[in-house]
CSV table of C-alpha atoms in Angstrom, one decimal:
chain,number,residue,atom,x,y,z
A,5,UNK,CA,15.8,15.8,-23.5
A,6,UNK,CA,19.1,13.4,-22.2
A,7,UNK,CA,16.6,11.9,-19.6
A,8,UNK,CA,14.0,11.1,-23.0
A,9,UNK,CA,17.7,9.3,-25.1
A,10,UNK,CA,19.1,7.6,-22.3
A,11,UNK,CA,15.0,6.3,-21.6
A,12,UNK,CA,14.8,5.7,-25.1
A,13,UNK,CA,18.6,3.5,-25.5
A,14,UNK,CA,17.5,1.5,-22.4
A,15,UNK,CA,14.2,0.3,-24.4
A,16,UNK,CA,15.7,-0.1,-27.6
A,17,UNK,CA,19.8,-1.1,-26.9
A,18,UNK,CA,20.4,-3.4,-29.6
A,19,UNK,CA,19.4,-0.5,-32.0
A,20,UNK,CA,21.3,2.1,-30.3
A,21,UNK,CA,24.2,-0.3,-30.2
A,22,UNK,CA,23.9,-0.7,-33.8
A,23,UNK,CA,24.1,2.9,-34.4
A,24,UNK,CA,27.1,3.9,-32.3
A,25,UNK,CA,28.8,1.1,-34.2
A,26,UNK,CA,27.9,2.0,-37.2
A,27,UNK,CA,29.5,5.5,-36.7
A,28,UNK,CA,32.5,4.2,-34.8
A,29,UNK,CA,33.2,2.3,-37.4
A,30,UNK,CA,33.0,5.3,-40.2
A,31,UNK,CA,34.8,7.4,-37.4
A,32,UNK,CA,37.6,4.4,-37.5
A,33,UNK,CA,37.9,3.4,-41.4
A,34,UNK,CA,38.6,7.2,-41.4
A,35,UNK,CA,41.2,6.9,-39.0
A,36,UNK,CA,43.0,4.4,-40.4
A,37,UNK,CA,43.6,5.9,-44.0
A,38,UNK,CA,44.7,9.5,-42.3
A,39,UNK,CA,48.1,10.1,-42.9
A,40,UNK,CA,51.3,11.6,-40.5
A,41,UNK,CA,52.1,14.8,-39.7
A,42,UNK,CA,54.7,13.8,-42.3
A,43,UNK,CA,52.5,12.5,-44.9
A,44,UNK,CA,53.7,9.0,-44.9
A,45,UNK,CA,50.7,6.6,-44.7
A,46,UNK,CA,51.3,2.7,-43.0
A,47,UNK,CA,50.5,-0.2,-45.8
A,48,UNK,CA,48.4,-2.9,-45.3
A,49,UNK,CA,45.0,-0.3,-44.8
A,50,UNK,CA,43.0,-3.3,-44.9
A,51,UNK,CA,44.7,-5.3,-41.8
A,52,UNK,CA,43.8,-1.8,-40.4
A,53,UNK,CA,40.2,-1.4,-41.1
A,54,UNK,CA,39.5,-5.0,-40.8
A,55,UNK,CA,40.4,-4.9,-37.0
A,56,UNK,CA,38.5,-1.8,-36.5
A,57,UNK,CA,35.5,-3.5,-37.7
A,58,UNK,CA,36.3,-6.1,-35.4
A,59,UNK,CA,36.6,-3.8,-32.6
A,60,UNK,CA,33.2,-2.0,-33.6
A,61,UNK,CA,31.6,-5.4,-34.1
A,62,UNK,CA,32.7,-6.5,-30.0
A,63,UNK,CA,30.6,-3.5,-28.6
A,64,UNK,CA,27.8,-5.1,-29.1
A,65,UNK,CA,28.6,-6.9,-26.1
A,66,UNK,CA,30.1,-4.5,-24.0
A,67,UNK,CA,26.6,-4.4,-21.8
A,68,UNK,CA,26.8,-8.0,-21.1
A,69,UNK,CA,30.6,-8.8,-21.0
A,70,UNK,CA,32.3,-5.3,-20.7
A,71,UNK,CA,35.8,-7.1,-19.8
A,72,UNK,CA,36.0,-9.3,-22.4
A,73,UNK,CA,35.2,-6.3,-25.1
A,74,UNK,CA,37.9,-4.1,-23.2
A,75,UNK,CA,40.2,-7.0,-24.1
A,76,UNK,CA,39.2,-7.4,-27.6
A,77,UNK,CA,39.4,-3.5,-28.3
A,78,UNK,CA,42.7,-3.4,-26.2
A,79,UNK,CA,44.3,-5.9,-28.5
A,80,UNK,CA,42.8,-4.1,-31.8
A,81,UNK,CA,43.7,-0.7,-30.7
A,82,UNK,CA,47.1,-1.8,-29.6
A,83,UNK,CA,48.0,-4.0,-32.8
A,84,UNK,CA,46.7,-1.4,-35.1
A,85,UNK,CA,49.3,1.3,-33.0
A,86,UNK,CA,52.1,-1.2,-33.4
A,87,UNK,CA,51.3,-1.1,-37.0
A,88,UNK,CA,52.7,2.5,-37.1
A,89,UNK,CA,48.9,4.2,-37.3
A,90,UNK,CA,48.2,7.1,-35.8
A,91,UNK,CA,46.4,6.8,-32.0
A,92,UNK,CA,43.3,9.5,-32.9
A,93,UNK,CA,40.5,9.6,-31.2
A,94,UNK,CA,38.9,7.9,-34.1
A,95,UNK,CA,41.3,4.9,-33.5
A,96,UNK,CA,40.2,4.9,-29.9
A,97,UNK,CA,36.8,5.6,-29.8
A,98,UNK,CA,35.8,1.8,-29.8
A,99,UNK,CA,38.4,1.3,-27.1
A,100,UNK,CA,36.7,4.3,-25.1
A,101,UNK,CA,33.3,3.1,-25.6
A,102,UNK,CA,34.4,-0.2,-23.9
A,103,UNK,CA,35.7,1.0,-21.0
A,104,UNK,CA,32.5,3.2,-20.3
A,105,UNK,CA,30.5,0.4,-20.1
A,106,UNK,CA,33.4,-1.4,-18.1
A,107,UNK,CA,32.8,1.6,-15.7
A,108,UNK,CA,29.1,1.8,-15.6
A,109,UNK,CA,28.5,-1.8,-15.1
A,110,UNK,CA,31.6,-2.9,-12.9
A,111,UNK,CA,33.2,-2.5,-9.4
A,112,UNK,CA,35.2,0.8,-9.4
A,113,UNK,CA,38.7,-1.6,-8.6
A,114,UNK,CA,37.6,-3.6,-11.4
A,115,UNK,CA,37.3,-0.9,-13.5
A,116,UNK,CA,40.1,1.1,-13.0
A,117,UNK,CA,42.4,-2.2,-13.0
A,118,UNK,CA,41.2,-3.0,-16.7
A,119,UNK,CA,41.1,0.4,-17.7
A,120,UNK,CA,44.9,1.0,-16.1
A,121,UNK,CA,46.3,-1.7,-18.3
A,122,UNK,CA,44.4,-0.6,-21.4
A,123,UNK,CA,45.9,2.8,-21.3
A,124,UNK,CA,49.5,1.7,-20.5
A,125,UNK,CA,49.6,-0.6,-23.2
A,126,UNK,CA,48.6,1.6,-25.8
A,127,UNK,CA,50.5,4.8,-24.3
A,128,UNK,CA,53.9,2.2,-24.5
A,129,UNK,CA,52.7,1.2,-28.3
A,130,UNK,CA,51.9,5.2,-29.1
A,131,UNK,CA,55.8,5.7,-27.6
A,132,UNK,CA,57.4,2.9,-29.1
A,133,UNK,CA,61.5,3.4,-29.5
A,134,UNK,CA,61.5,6.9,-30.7
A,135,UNK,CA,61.7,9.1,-28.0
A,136,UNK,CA,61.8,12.7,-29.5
A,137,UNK,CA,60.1,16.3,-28.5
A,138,UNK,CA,56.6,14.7,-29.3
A,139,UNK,CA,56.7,12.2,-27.2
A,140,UNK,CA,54.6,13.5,-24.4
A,141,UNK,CA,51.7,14.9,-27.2
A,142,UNK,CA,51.8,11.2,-28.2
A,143,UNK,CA,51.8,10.2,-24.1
A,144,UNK,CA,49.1,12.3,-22.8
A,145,UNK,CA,46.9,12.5,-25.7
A,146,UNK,CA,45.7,8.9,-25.9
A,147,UNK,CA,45.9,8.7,-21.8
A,148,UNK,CA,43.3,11.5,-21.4
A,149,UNK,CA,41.2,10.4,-24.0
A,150,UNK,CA,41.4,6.5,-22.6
A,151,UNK,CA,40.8,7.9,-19.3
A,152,UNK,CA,37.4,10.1,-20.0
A,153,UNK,CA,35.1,7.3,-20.3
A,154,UNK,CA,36.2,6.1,-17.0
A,155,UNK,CA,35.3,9.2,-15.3
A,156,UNK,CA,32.6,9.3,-17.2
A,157,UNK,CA,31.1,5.5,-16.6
A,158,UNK,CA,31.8,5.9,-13.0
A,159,UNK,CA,29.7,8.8,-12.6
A,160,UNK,CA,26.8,7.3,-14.9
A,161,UNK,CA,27.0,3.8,-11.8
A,162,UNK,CA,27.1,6.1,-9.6
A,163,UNK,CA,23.8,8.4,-10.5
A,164,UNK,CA,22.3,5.4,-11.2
A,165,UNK,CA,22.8,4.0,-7.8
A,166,UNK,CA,21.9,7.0,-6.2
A,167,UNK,CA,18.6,6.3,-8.3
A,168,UNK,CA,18.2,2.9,-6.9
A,169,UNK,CA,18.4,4.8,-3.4
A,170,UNK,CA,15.7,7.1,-4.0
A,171,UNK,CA,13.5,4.7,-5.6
A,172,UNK,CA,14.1,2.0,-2.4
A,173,UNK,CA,13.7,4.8,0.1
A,174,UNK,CA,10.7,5.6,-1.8
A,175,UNK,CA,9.3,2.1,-1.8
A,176,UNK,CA,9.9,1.8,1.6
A,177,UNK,CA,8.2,5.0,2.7
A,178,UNK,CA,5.4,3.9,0.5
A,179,UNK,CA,5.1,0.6,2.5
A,180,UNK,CA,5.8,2.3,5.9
A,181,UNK,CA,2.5,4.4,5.4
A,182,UNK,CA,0.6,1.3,4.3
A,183,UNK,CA,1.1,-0.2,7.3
A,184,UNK,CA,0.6,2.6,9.4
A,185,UNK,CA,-2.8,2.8,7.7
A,186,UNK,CA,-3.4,-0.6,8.6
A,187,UNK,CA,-2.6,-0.6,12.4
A,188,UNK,CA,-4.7,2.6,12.5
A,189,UNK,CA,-7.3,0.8,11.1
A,190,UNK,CA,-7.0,-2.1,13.0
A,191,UNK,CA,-6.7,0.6,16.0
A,192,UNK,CA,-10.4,2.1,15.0
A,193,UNK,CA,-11.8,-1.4,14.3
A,194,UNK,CA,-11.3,-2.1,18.0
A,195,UNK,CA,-12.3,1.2,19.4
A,196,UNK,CA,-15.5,0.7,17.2
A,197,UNK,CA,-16.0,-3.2,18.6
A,198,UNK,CA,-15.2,-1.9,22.6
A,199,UNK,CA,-17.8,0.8,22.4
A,200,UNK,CA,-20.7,-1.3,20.4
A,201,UNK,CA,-19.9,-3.9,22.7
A,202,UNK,CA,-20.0,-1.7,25.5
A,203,UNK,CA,-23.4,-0.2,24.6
A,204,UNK,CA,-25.2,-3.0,23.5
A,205,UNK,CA,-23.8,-5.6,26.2
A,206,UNK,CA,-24.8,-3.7,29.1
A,207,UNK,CA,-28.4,-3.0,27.7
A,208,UNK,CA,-29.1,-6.0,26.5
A,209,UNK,CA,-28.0,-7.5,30.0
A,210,UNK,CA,-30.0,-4.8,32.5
A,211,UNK,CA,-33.1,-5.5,29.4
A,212,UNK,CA,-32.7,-9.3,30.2
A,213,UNK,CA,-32.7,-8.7,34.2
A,214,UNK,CA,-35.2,-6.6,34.1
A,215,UNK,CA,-37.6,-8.6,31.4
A,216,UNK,CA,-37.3,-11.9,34.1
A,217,UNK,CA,-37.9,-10.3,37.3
A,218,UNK,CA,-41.0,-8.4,35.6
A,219,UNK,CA,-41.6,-11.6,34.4
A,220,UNK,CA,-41.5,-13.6,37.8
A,221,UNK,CA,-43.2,-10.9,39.6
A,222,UNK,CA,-46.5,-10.6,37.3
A,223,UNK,CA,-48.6,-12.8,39.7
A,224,UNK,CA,-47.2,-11.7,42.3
A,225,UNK,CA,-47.0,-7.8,42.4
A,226,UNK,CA,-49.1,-6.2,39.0
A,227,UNK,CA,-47.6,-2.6,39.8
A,228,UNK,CA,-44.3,-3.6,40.5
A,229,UNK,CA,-44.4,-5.7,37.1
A,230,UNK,CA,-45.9,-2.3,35.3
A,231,UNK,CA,-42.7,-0.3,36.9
A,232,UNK,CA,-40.4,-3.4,35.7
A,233,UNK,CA,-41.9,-3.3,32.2
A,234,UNK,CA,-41.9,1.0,32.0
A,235,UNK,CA,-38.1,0.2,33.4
A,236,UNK,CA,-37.3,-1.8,30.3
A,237,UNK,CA,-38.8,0.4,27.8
A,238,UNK,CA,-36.5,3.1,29.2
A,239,UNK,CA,-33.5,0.9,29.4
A,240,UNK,CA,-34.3,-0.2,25.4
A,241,UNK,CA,-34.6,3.4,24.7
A,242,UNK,CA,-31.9,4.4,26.0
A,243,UNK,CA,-29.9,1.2,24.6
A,244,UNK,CA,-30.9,2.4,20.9
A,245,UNK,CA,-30.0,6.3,21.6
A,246,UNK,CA,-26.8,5.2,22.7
A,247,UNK,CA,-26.0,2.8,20.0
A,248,UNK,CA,-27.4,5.6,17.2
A,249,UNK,CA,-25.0,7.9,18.6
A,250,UNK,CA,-22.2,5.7,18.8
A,251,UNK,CA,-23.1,5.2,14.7
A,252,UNK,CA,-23.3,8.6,14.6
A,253,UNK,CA,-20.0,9.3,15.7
A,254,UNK,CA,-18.6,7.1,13.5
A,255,UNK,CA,-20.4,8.2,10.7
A,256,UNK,CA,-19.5,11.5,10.9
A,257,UNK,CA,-16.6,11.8,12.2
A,258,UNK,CA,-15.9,14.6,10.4
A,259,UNK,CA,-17.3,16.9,12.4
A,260,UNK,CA,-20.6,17.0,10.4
A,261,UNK,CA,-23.9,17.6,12.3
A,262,UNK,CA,-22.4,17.7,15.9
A,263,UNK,CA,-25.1,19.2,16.9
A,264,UNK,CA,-27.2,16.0,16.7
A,265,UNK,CA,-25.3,14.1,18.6
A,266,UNK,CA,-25.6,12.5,22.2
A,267,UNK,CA,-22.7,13.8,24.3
A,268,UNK,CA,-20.5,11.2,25.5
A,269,UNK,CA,-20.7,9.3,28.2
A,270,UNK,CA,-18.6,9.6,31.6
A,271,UNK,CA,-18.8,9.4,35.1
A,272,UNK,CA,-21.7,11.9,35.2
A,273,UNK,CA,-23.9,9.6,33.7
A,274,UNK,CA,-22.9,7.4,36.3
A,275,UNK,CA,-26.5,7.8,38.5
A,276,UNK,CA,-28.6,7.1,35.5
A,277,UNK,CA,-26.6,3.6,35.3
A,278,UNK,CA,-26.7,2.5,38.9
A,279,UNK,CA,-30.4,3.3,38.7
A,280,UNK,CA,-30.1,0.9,35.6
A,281,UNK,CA,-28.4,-1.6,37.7
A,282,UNK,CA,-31.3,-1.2,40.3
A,283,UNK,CA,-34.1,-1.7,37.8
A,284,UNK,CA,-32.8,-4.7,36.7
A,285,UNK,CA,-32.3,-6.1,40.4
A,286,UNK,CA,-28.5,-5.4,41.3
A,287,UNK,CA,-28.4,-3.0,43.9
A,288,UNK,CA,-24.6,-1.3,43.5
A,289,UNK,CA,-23.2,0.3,47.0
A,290,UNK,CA,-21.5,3.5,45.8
A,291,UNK,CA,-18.8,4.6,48.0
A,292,UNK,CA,-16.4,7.7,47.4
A,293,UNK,CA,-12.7,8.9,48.4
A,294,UNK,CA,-11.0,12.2,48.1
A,295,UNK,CA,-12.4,15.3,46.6
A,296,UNK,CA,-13.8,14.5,43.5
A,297,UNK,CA,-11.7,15.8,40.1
A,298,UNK,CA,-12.6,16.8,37.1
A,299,UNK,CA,-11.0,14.1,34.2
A,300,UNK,CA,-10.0,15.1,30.8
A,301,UNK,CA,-12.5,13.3,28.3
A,302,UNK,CA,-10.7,10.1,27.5
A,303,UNK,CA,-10.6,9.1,31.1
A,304,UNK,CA,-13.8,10.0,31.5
A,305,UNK,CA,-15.7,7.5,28.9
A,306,UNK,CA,-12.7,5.1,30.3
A,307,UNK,CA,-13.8,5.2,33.7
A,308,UNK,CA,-17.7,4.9,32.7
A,309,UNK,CA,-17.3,2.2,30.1
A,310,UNK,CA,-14.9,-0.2,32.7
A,311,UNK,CA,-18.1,0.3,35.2
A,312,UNK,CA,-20.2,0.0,32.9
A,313,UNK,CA,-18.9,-3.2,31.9
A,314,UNK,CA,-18.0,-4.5,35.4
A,315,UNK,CA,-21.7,-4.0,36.7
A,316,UNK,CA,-23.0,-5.6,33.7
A,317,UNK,CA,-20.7,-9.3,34.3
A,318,UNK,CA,-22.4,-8.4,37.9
A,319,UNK,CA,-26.1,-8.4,36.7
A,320,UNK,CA,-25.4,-11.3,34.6
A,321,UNK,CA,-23.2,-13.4,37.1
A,322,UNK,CA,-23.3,-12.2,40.6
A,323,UNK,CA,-24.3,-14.8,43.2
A,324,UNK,CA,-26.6,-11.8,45.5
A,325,UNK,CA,-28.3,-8.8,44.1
A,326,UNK,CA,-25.4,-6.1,45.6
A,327,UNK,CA,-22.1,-5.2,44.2
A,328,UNK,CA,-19.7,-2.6,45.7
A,329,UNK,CA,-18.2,0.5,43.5
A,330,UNK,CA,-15.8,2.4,45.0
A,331,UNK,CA,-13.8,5.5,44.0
A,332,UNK,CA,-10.7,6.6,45.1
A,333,UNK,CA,-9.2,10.2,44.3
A,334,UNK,CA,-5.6,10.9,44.9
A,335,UNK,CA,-3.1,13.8,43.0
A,336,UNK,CA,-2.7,12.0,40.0
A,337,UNK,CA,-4.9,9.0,39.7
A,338,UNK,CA,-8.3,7.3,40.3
A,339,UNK,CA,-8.4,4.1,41.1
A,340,UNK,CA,-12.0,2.1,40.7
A,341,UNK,CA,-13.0,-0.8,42.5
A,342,UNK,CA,-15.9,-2.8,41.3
A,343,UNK,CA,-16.5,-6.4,43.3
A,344,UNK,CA,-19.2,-8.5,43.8
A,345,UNK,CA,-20.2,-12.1,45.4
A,346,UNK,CA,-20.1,-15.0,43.2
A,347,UNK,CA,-20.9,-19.2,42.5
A,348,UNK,CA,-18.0,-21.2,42.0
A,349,UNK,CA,-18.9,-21.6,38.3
A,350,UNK,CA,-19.5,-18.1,37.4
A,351,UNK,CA,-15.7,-17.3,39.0
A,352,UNK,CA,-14.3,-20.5,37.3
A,353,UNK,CA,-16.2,-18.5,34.1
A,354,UNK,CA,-14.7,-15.5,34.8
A,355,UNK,CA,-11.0,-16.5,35.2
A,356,UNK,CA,-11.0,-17.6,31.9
A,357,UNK,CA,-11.6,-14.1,30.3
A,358,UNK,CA,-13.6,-12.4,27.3
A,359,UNK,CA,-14.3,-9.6,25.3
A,360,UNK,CA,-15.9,-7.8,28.2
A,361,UNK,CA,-12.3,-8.4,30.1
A,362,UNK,CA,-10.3,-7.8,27.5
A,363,UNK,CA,-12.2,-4.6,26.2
A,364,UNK,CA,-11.5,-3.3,29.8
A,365,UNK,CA,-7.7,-3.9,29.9
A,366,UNK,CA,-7.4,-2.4,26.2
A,367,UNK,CA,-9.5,0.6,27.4
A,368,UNK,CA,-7.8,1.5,30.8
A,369,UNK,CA,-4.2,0.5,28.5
A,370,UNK,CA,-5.0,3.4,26.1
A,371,UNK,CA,-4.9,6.0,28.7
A,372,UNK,CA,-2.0,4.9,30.5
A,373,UNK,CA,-3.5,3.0,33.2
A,374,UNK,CA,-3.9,-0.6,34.5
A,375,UNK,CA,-6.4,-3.2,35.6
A,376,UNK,CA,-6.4,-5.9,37.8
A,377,UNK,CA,-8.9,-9.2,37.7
A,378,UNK,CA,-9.2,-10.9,41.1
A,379,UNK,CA,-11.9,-13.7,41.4
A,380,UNK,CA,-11.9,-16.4,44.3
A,381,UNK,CA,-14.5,-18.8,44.7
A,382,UNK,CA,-16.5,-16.5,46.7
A,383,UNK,CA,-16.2,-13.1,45.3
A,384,UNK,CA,-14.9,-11.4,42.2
A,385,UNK,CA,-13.1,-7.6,41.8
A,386,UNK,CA,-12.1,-5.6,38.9
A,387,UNK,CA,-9.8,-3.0,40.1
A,388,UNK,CA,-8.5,-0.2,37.7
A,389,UNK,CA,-6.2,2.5,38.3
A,390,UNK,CA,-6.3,5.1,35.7
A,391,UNK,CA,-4.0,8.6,35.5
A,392,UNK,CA,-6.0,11.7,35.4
A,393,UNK,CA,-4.1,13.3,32.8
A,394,UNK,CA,-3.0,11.4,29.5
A,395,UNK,CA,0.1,10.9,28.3
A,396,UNK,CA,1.3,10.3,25.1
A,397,UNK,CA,-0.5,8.5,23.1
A,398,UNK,CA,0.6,4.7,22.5
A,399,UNK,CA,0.0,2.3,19.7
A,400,UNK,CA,-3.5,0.3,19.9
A,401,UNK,CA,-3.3,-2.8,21.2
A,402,UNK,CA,-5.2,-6.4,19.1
A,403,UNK,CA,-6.2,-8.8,21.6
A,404,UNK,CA,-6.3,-12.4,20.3
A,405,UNK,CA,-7.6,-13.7,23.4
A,406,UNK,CA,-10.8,-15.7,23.6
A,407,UNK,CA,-13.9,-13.9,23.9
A,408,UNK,CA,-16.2,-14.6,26.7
């Protein structure tokens, strides 16, 4: 109900200003025709009430300039006191509204300082020069009364602030999880890019190698043009699987019809891909250290899609039809070495870097390894170094670099 009134006076505060004045005023005109405890009643009544309308009448600016009404009531309060009126609460109360608002809308010094003065000057004009055995009723009376709506204005700034607090810390929150949202969404728009580009580059590259030697061998050698040809249909086929199960993933990535779905791909499928490789005319020397480890599944589809991609830049730019794939087992890492011959403008090509390049680094990055491009004129090496346990995950990274 207080939350609904003080909601309802911050809408509307000229008309609840005019009300509390309104019933300040009453409350005053009453005050100043009460008489003393020993019935005697001041003169001049009208002096009186006309400077308790003019105290009412400053309010309605106490939300705007709350020191200049404390002034103006101080001075009205006070003359009225020095008059030889009574200092009632219905005297004060314009007085006390002013220095609420002086409290809720000023510094706390600021406050206090106006406030302070206010409440000396009408304590020394309630004592005047009779001292007698009322005195301190007369002293502490008016004080307490002058010194509530401080209290009480200083606890409304400081709810209020605390308010603020909540609401920024609130705002803040709101806009952390937005962009949270966004990097993981600009995280999942890359993991989506590196494994269509992964899928579809690499078929689309063995496809081509293997559509132009069929092509070059047809007058030469009909059966080995059939084989190339029943090659490519396998390589397309498997080049469409791939892809639908990549969508697939995507698509449900709730969970929903698993079952359907392709497994995905690691170093296992690794002998179906250097067949690829052979189909299309790259012959890849496989060469192995250590005893082969089991990986957990991110490094697995790491390690496939780097040599995936690594064999594919050698179909498409290696200068002889062999490449060299070597990997090397230790405690806690595997490193991959993928390196092949090439012209002078393929290297000059691939110093520059791409998409394929950059998908690799971004890949072997996410599982807390690192990878190494070293092209000459004469060769070129991708060598990668991956952990075989992941640690902590770390946040994705964008590359803005040019795409090859």
């Amino acid at each position: 109900m207080a939350a609904r009134l003080e909601q309802y006076a911050d809408r509307r505060p000229w008309l609840t200003d005019g009300a509390i004045v309104l019933a300040l005023l009453g409350g005053a005109i009453l005050g100043a025709n009460l008489a003393t405890p020993d019935g005697d009643r001041p003169k001049n009544v009208w002096v009186a009430e006309v400077l308790a309308v003019v105290a009412c009448l400053a309010l309605f600016r106490a939300r705007q300039h709350p020191r200049i009404t404390v002034v103006v009531t101080t001075a009205c309060v006070v003359t009225t006191g020095g008059m030889g009126y009574l200092m009632t609460p219905l005297l004060l109360a314009p007085l006390m509204v002013a220095l609420y608002w002086l409290a809720a809308r000023t510094s706390s010094a600021t406050a206090w300082t106006y406030g302070g003065a206010a409440t000396a000057l009408v304590v020394a004009v309630a004592i005047g020069f009779h001292i007698d055995g009322s005195v301190l009723l007369r002293t502490v009376g008016p004080a307490l009364w002058l010194l509530l709506p401080l209290a009480l204005g200083s606890r409304s700034q400081l709810h209020h602030a605390y308010l603020d607090a909540v609401r920024a810390r609130a705002e803040y929150a709101e806009r952390t999880r937005e962009e949270e949202a966004r990097l993981r969404v600009a995280g999942e728009r890359m993991r989506i890019a590196r494994e269509l580009h992964d899928v579809v580059a690499h078929h689309m590259a063995v496809a081509n190698a293997q559509a132009g030697t069929a092509a070059h061998m047809l007058d030469i050698s009909t059966e080995t043009s059939r084989k190339l040809l029943a090659d490519l249909q396998g390589t397309t086929s498997n080049g469409m699987l791939e892809l639908r199960a990549t969508i697939g993933v995507l698509r449900h990535a709730d969970g929903a019809d698993a079952d359907t779905l392709e497994p995905t791909p690691g170093l296992a499928q690794l002998p179906a891909l250097l067949e690829a490789c052979r189909s299309a005319g790259l012959t890849v020397d496989l060469q192995t250290a250590g005893a082969a480890r089991e990986l957990q599944p991110g490094v697995d589809l790491t390690a496939f899609r780097i040599i995936q991609e690594a064999l594919t830049n050698a179909t498409k730019h290696s200068a002889t039809p062999k490449a060299s794939l070597q990997l090397a087992y230790d405690a806690s890492r595997l490193t991959i070495r993928v390196s092949n011959e090439t012209s002078d403008a393929s290297s000059r090509r691939e110093d520059h870097g791409g998409y394929g390049i950059i998908g690799m680094r971004e890949r072997a990055k996410a599982v807390g390894g690192h990878l190494e491009i070293n092209g000459s004129s004469t060769g070129f090496e991708v060598l990668t170094s991956l952990p075989l346990h992941i640690g902590p995950p770390a946040l994705p990274y964008i590359a803005t670099e040019p795409g090859r």
